[in-house]
Short mmCIF file of C-alpha atoms in Angstrom, two decimals:
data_model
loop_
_atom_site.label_atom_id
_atom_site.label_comp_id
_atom_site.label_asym_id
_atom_site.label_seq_id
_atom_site.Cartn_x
_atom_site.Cartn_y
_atom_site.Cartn_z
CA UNK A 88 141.22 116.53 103.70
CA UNK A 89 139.72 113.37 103.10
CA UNK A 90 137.65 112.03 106.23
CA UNK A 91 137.98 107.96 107.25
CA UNK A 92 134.45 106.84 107.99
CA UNK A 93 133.57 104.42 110.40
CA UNK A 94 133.11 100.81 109.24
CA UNK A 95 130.73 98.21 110.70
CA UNK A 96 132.25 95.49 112.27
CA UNK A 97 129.74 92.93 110.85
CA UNK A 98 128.37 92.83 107.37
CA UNK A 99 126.21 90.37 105.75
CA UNK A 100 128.60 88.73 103.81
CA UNK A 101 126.96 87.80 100.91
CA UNK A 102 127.44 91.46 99.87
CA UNK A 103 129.20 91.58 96.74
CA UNK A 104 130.88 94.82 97.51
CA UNK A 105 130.98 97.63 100.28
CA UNK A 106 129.46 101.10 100.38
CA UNK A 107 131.51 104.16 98.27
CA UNK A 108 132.85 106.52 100.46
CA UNK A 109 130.91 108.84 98.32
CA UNK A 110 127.58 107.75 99.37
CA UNK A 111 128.55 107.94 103.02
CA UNK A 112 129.25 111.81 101.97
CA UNK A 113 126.00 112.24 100.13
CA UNK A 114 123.92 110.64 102.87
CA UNK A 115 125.51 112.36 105.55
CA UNK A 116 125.64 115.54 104.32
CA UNK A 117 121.45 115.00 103.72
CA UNK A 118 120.29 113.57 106.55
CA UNK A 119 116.84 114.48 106.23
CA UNK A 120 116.58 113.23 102.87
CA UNK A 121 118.04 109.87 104.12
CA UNK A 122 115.66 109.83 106.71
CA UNK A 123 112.50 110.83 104.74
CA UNK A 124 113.51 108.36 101.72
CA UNK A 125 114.38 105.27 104.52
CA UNK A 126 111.09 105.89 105.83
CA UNK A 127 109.46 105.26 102.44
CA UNK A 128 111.90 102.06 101.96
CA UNK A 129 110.09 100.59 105.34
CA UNK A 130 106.84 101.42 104.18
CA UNK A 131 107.66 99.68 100.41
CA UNK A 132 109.26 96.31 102.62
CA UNK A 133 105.72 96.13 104.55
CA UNK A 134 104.24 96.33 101.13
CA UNK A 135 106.45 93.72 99.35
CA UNK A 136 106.25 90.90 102.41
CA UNK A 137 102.16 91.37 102.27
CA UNK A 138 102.28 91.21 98.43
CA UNK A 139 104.02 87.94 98.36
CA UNK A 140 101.48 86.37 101.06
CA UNK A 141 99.40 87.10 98.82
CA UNK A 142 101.17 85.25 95.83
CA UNK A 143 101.74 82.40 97.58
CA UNK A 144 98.31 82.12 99.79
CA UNK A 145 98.62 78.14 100.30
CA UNK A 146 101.80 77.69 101.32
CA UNK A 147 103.03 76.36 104.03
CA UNK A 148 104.71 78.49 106.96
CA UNK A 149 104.98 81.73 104.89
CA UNK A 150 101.94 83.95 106.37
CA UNK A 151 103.53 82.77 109.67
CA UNK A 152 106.66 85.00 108.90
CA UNK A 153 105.91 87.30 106.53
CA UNK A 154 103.43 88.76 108.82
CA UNK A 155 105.13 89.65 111.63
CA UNK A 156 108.49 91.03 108.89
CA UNK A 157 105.64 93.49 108.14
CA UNK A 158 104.40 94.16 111.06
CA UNK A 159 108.11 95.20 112.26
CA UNK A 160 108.32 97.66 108.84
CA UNK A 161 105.52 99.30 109.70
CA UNK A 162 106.63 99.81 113.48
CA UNK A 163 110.00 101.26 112.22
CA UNK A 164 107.98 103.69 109.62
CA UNK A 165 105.71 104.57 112.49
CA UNK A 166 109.27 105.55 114.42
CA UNK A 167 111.07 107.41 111.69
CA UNK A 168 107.50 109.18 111.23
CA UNK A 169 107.55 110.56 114.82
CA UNK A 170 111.66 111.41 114.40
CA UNK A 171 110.31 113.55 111.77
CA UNK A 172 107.87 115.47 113.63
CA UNK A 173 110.05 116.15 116.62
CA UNK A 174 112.36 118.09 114.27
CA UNK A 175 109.08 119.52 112.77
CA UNK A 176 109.39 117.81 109.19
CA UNK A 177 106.92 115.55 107.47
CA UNK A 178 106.98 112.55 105.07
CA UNK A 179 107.07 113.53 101.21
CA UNK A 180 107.26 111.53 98.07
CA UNK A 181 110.60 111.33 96.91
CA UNK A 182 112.18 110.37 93.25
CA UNK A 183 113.20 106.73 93.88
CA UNK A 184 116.49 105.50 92.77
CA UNK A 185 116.68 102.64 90.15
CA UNK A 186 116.82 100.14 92.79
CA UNK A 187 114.04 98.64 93.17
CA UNK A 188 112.40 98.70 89.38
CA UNK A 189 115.95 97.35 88.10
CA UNK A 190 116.24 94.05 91.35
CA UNK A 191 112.31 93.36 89.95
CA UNK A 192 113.73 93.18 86.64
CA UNK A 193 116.32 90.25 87.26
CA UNK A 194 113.24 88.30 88.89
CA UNK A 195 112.56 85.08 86.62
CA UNK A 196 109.12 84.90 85.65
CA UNK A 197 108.55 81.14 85.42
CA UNK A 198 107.48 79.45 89.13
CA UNK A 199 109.41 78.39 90.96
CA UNK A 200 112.10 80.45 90.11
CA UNK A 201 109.94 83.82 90.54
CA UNK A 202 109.70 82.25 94.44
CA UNK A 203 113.45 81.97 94.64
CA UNK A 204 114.53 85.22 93.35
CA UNK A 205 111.53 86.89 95.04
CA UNK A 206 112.82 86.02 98.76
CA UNK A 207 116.86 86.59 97.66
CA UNK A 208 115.71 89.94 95.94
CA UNK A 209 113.70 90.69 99.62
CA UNK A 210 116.87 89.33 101.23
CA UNK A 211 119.60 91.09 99.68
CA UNK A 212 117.84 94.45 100.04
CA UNK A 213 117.82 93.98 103.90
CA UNK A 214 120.95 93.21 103.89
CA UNK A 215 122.28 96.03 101.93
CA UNK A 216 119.89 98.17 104.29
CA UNK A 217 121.80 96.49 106.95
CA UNK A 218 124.78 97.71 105.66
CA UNK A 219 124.14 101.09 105.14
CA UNK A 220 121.88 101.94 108.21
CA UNK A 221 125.41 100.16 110.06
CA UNK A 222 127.01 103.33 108.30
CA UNK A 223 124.73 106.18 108.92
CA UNK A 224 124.61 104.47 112.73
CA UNK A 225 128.19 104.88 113.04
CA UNK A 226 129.11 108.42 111.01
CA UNK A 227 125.75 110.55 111.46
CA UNK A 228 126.62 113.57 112.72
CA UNK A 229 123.98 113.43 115.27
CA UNK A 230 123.52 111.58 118.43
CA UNK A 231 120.11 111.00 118.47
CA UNK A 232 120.36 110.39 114.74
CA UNK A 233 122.94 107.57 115.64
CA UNK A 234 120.63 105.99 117.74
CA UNK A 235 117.92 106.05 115.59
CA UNK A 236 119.33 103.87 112.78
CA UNK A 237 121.05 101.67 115.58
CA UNK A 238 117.76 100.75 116.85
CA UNK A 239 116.41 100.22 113.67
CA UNK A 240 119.73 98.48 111.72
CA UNK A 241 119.21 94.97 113.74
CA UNK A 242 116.13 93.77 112.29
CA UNK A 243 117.68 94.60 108.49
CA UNK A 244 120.14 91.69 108.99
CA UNK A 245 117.40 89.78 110.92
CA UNK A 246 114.93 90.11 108.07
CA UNK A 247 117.92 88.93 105.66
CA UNK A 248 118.11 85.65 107.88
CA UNK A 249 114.13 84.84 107.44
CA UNK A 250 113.65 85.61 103.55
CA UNK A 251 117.72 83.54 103.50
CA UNK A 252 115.46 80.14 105.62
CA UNK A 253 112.58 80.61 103.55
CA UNK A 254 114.79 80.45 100.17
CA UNK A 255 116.39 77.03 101.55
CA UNK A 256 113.55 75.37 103.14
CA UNK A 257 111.91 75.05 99.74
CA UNK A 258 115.25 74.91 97.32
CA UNK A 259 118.15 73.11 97.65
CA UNK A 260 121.54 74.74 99.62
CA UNK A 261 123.25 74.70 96.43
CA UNK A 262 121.37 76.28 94.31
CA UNK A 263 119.87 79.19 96.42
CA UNK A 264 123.49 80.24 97.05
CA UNK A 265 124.43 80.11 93.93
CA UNK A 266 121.38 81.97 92.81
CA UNK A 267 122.07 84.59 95.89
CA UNK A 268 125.61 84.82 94.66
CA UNK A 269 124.42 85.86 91.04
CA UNK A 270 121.77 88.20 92.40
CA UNK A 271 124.41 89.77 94.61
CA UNK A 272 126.54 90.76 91.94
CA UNK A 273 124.06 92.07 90.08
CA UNK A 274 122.47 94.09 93.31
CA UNK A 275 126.14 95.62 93.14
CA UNK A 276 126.50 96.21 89.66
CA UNK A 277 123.09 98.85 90.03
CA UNK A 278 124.45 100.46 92.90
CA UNK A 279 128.04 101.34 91.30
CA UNK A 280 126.26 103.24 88.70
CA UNK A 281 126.04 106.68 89.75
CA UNK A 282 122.90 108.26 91.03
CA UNK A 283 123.30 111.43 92.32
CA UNK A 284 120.31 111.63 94.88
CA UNK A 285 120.98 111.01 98.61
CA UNK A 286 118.81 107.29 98.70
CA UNK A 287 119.15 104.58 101.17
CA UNK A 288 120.09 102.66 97.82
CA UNK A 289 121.12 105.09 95.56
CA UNK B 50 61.81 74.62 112.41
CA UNK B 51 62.92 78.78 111.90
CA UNK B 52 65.49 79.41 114.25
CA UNK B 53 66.10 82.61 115.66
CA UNK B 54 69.41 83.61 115.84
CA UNK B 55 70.70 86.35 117.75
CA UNK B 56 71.29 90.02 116.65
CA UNK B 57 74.09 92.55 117.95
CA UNK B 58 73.08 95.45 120.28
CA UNK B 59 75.20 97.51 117.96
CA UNK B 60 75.74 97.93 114.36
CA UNK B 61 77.28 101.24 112.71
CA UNK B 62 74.38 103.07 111.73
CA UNK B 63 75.56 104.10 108.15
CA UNK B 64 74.93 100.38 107.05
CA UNK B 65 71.82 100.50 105.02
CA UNK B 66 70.71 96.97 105.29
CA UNK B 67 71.30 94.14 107.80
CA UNK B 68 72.80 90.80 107.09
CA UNK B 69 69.46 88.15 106.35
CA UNK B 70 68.91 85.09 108.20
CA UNK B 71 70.56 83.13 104.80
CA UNK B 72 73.90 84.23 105.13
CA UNK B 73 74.34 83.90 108.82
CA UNK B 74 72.70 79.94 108.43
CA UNK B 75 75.41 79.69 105.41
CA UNK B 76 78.19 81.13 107.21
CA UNK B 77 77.12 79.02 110.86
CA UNK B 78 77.18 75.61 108.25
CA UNK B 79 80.92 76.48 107.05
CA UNK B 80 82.72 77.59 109.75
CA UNK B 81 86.44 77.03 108.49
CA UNK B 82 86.03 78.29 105.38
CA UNK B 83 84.48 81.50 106.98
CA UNK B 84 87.64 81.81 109.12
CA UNK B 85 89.74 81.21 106.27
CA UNK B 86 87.90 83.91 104.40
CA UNK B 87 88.40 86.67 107.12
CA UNK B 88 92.12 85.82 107.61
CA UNK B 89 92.23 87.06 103.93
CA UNK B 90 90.05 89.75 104.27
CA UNK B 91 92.31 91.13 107.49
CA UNK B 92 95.51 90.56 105.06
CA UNK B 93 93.62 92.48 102.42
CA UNK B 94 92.26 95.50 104.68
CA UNK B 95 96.22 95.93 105.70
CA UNK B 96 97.46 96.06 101.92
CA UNK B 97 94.69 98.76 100.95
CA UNK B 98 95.61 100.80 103.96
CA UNK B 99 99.12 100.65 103.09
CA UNK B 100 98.00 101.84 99.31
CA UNK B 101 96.61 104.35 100.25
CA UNK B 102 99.45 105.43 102.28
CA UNK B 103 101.84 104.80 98.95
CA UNK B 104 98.62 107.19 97.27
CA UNK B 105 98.97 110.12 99.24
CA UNK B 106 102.48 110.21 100.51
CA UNK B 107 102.36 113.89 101.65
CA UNK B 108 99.02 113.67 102.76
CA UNK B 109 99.21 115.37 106.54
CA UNK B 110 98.85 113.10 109.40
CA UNK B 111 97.44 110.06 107.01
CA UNK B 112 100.36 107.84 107.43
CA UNK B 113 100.44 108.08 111.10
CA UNK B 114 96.71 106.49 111.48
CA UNK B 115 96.90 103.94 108.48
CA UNK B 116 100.41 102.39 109.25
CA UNK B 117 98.18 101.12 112.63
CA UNK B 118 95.33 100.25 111.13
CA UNK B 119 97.40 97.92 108.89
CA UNK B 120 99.39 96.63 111.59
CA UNK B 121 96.47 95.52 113.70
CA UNK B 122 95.06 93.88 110.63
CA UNK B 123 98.44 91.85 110.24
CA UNK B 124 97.86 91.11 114.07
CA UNK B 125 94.51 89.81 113.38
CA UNK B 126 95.17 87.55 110.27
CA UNK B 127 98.15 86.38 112.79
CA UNK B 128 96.00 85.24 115.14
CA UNK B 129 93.27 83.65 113.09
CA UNK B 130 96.23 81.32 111.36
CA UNK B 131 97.36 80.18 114.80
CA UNK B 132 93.60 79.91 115.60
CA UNK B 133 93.13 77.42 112.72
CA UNK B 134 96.75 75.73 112.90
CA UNK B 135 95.37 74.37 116.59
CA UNK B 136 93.05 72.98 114.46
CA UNK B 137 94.61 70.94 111.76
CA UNK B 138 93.63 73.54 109.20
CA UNK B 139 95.75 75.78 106.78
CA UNK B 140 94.96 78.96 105.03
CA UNK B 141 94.32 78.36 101.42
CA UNK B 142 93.17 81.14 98.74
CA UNK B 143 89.62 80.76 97.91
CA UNK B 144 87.06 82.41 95.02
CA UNK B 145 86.42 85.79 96.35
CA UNK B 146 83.00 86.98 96.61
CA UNK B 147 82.13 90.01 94.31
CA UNK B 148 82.00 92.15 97.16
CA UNK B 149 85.70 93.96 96.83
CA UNK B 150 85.63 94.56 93.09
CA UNK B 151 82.32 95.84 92.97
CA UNK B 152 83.04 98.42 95.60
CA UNK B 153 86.60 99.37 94.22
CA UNK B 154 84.75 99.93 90.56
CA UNK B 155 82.56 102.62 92.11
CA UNK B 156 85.37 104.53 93.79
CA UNK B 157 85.58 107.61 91.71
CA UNK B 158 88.78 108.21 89.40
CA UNK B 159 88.95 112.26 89.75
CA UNK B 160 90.87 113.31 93.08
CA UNK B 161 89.95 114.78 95.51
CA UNK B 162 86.58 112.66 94.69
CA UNK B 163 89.10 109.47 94.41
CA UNK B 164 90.27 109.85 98.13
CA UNK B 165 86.63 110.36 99.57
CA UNK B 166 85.57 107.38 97.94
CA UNK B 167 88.59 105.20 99.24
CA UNK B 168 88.20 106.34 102.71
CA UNK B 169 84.37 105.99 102.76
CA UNK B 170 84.27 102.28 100.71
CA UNK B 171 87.35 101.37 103.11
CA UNK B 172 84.72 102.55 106.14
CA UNK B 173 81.69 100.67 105.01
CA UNK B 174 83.86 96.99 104.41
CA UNK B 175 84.61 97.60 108.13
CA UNK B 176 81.31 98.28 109.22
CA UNK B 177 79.97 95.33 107.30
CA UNK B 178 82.53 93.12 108.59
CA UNK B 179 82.29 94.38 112.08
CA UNK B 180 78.31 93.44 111.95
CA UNK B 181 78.93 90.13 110.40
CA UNK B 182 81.81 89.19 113.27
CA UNK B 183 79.01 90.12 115.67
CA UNK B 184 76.67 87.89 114.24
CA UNK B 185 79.05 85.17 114.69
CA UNK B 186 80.31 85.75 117.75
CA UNK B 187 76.67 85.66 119.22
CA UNK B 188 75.73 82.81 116.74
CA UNK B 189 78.59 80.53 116.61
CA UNK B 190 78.37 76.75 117.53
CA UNK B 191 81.68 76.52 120.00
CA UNK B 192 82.52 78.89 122.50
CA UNK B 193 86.01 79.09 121.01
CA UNK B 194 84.99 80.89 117.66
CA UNK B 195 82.50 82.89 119.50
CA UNK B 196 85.32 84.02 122.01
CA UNK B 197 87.68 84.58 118.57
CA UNK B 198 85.22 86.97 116.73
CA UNK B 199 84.58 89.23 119.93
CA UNK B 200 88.11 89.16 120.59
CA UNK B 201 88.25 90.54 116.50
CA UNK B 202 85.33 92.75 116.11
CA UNK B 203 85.77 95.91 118.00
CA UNK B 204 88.70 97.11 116.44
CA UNK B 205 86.49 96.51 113.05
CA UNK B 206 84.28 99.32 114.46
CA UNK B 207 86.75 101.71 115.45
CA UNK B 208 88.58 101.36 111.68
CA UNK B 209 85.33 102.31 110.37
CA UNK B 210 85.51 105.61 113.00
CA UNK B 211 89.20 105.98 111.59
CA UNK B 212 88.17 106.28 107.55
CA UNK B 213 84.94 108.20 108.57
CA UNK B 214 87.17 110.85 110.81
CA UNK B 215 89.74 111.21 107.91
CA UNK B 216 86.96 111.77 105.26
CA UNK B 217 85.71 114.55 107.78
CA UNK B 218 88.82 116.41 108.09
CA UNK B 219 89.25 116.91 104.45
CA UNK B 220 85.84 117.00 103.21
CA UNK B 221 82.96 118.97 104.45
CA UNK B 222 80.52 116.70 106.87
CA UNK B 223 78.01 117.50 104.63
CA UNK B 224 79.91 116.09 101.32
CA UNK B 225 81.10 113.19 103.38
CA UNK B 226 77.72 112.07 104.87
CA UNK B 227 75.88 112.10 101.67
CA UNK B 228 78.38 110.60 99.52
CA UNK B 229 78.89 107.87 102.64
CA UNK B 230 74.59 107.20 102.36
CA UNK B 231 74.78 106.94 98.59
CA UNK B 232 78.02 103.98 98.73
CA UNK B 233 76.16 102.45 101.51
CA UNK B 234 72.82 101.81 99.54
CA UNK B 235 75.24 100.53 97.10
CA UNK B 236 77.18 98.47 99.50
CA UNK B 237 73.43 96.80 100.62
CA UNK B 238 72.40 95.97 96.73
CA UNK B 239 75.56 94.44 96.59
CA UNK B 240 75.48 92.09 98.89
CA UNK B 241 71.67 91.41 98.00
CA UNK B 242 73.10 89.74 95.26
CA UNK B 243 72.65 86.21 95.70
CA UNK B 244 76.58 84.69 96.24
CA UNK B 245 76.31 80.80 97.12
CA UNK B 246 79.82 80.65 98.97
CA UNK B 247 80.39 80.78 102.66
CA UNK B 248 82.35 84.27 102.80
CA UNK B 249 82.40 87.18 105.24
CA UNK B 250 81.35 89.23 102.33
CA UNK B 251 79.38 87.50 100.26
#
């Protein structure tokens, strides 16, 4: 019998396409996994907003948000860490999925298109997280795993918002949606092929 | 005329040498660009905690003390920008001393030797910077940078307590204390290198 999942009432739009069903089933039926691997992905989102402070050390009103986008990864590691514990498991190093070294890829070397695709790249995967944690947050088997990705989901879409102000404040309208619009179809090209591991972006 | 500038009560004993009379008249002559400086060197102490947590992903009970270590750092640098926006001034990047890559080159390459050395040269850049914040929050010209340091320097000391405690649980005290003495003589040559610039570590 085929199950109907629960679908978020809000996603970010710019999305070029929605979640399989059969990553809901993969996720779901690992939940451990999911949690150990989005743990990792918060820790890796601290790390990228304090690697681009550092790229960009002079300018203006970056540090300012960056910082605190950090800050809030680290506090939702810190949370998922403790989850862990209570149900007496521990972090572990897990086989990423393409992801991440295949968005870096598509990032233009030449300034300052390497700033522009750098805070889209940022931007789109918060709001894929967005999407997904809106899934596990709705269909997780568990109550108190429920609530544990809805108190974390919010500040996916919120993060999506910053790195979105930060692309426009320094390029035109036009152009960073266009650029978002090409990077988003990419983003959805690597997730519809198959990986077969249970990854917040697999 | 020699002046006489005041000395902390308290410095982490494991520092083999204290900071001369030149630096602190250097860093009292340049105060912005010694804030500057330490905003970077917070943002810096938060990205090599968080390597170390990438490092040792599985490492028991690691994660749980570094992800706050970094976070407080990120609070700090915060703080210092806001600090210096009140004053018309803007973090730039500027030459680095020596200092960081001279330390990182003697960090061994073997593990476990590789993880004793990160902890312990992690240790000693707090215990040097939580001296030299001392010195200038006795020191400083305005009460408003004096106030700043001694609101910043405690948590300097009790970072270097963090690294030294890890080191201890893994590796014998023994190991740990005479591997920390040996870095630390190291640490003091360093700096007794002459570097002209106004920098925490320099």
């Amino acid at each position: 019998m085929q199950v109907e999942f629960k679908r978020p009432s809000f996603c970010i739009k710019y999305l070029s396409s929605l979640t399989s069903d059969e990553w809901i089933n993969l996720a779901l039926s690992n939940p451990i996994d999911m949690l150990i691997d989005h743990a990792n992905c918060e820790r890796k989102a601290a790390g990228v907003a304090i690697q681009l402070m550092f790229r960009y050390p002079s300018e203006p009103d970056l540090a300012e948000v960056l910082s605190p986008i950090a800050r809030e990864e680290l506090e939702h590691f810190e949370k998922i860490l403790y989850f862990l514990k209570n149900l007496g498991k521990s972090l572990k190093a897990l086989k990423p999925p393409p992801y991440g070294t295949e968005l870096s890829r598509i990032i233009r070397k030449d300034e300052p298109n390497r700033m522009l695709d750098s805070f889209l790249v940022a931007g789109l995967i918060e709001a894929r997280s967005h999407e997904r944690l809106s899934l596990l947050a709705l269909n997780s088997e568990l109550e108190s795993f429920r609530r544990l990705y809805e108190s974390l989901l919010e500040s996916e879409a919120r993060h999506f918002g910053i790195y979105w102000k930060l692309a426009q404040k320094k390029f035109s309208k036009a152009k960073t949606l266009d650029r978002l619009k090409e990077l988003s179809k990419i983003e959805s090209k690597i997730l519809s092929q198959t990986f077969s591991m249970p990854r917040v972006h697999s």
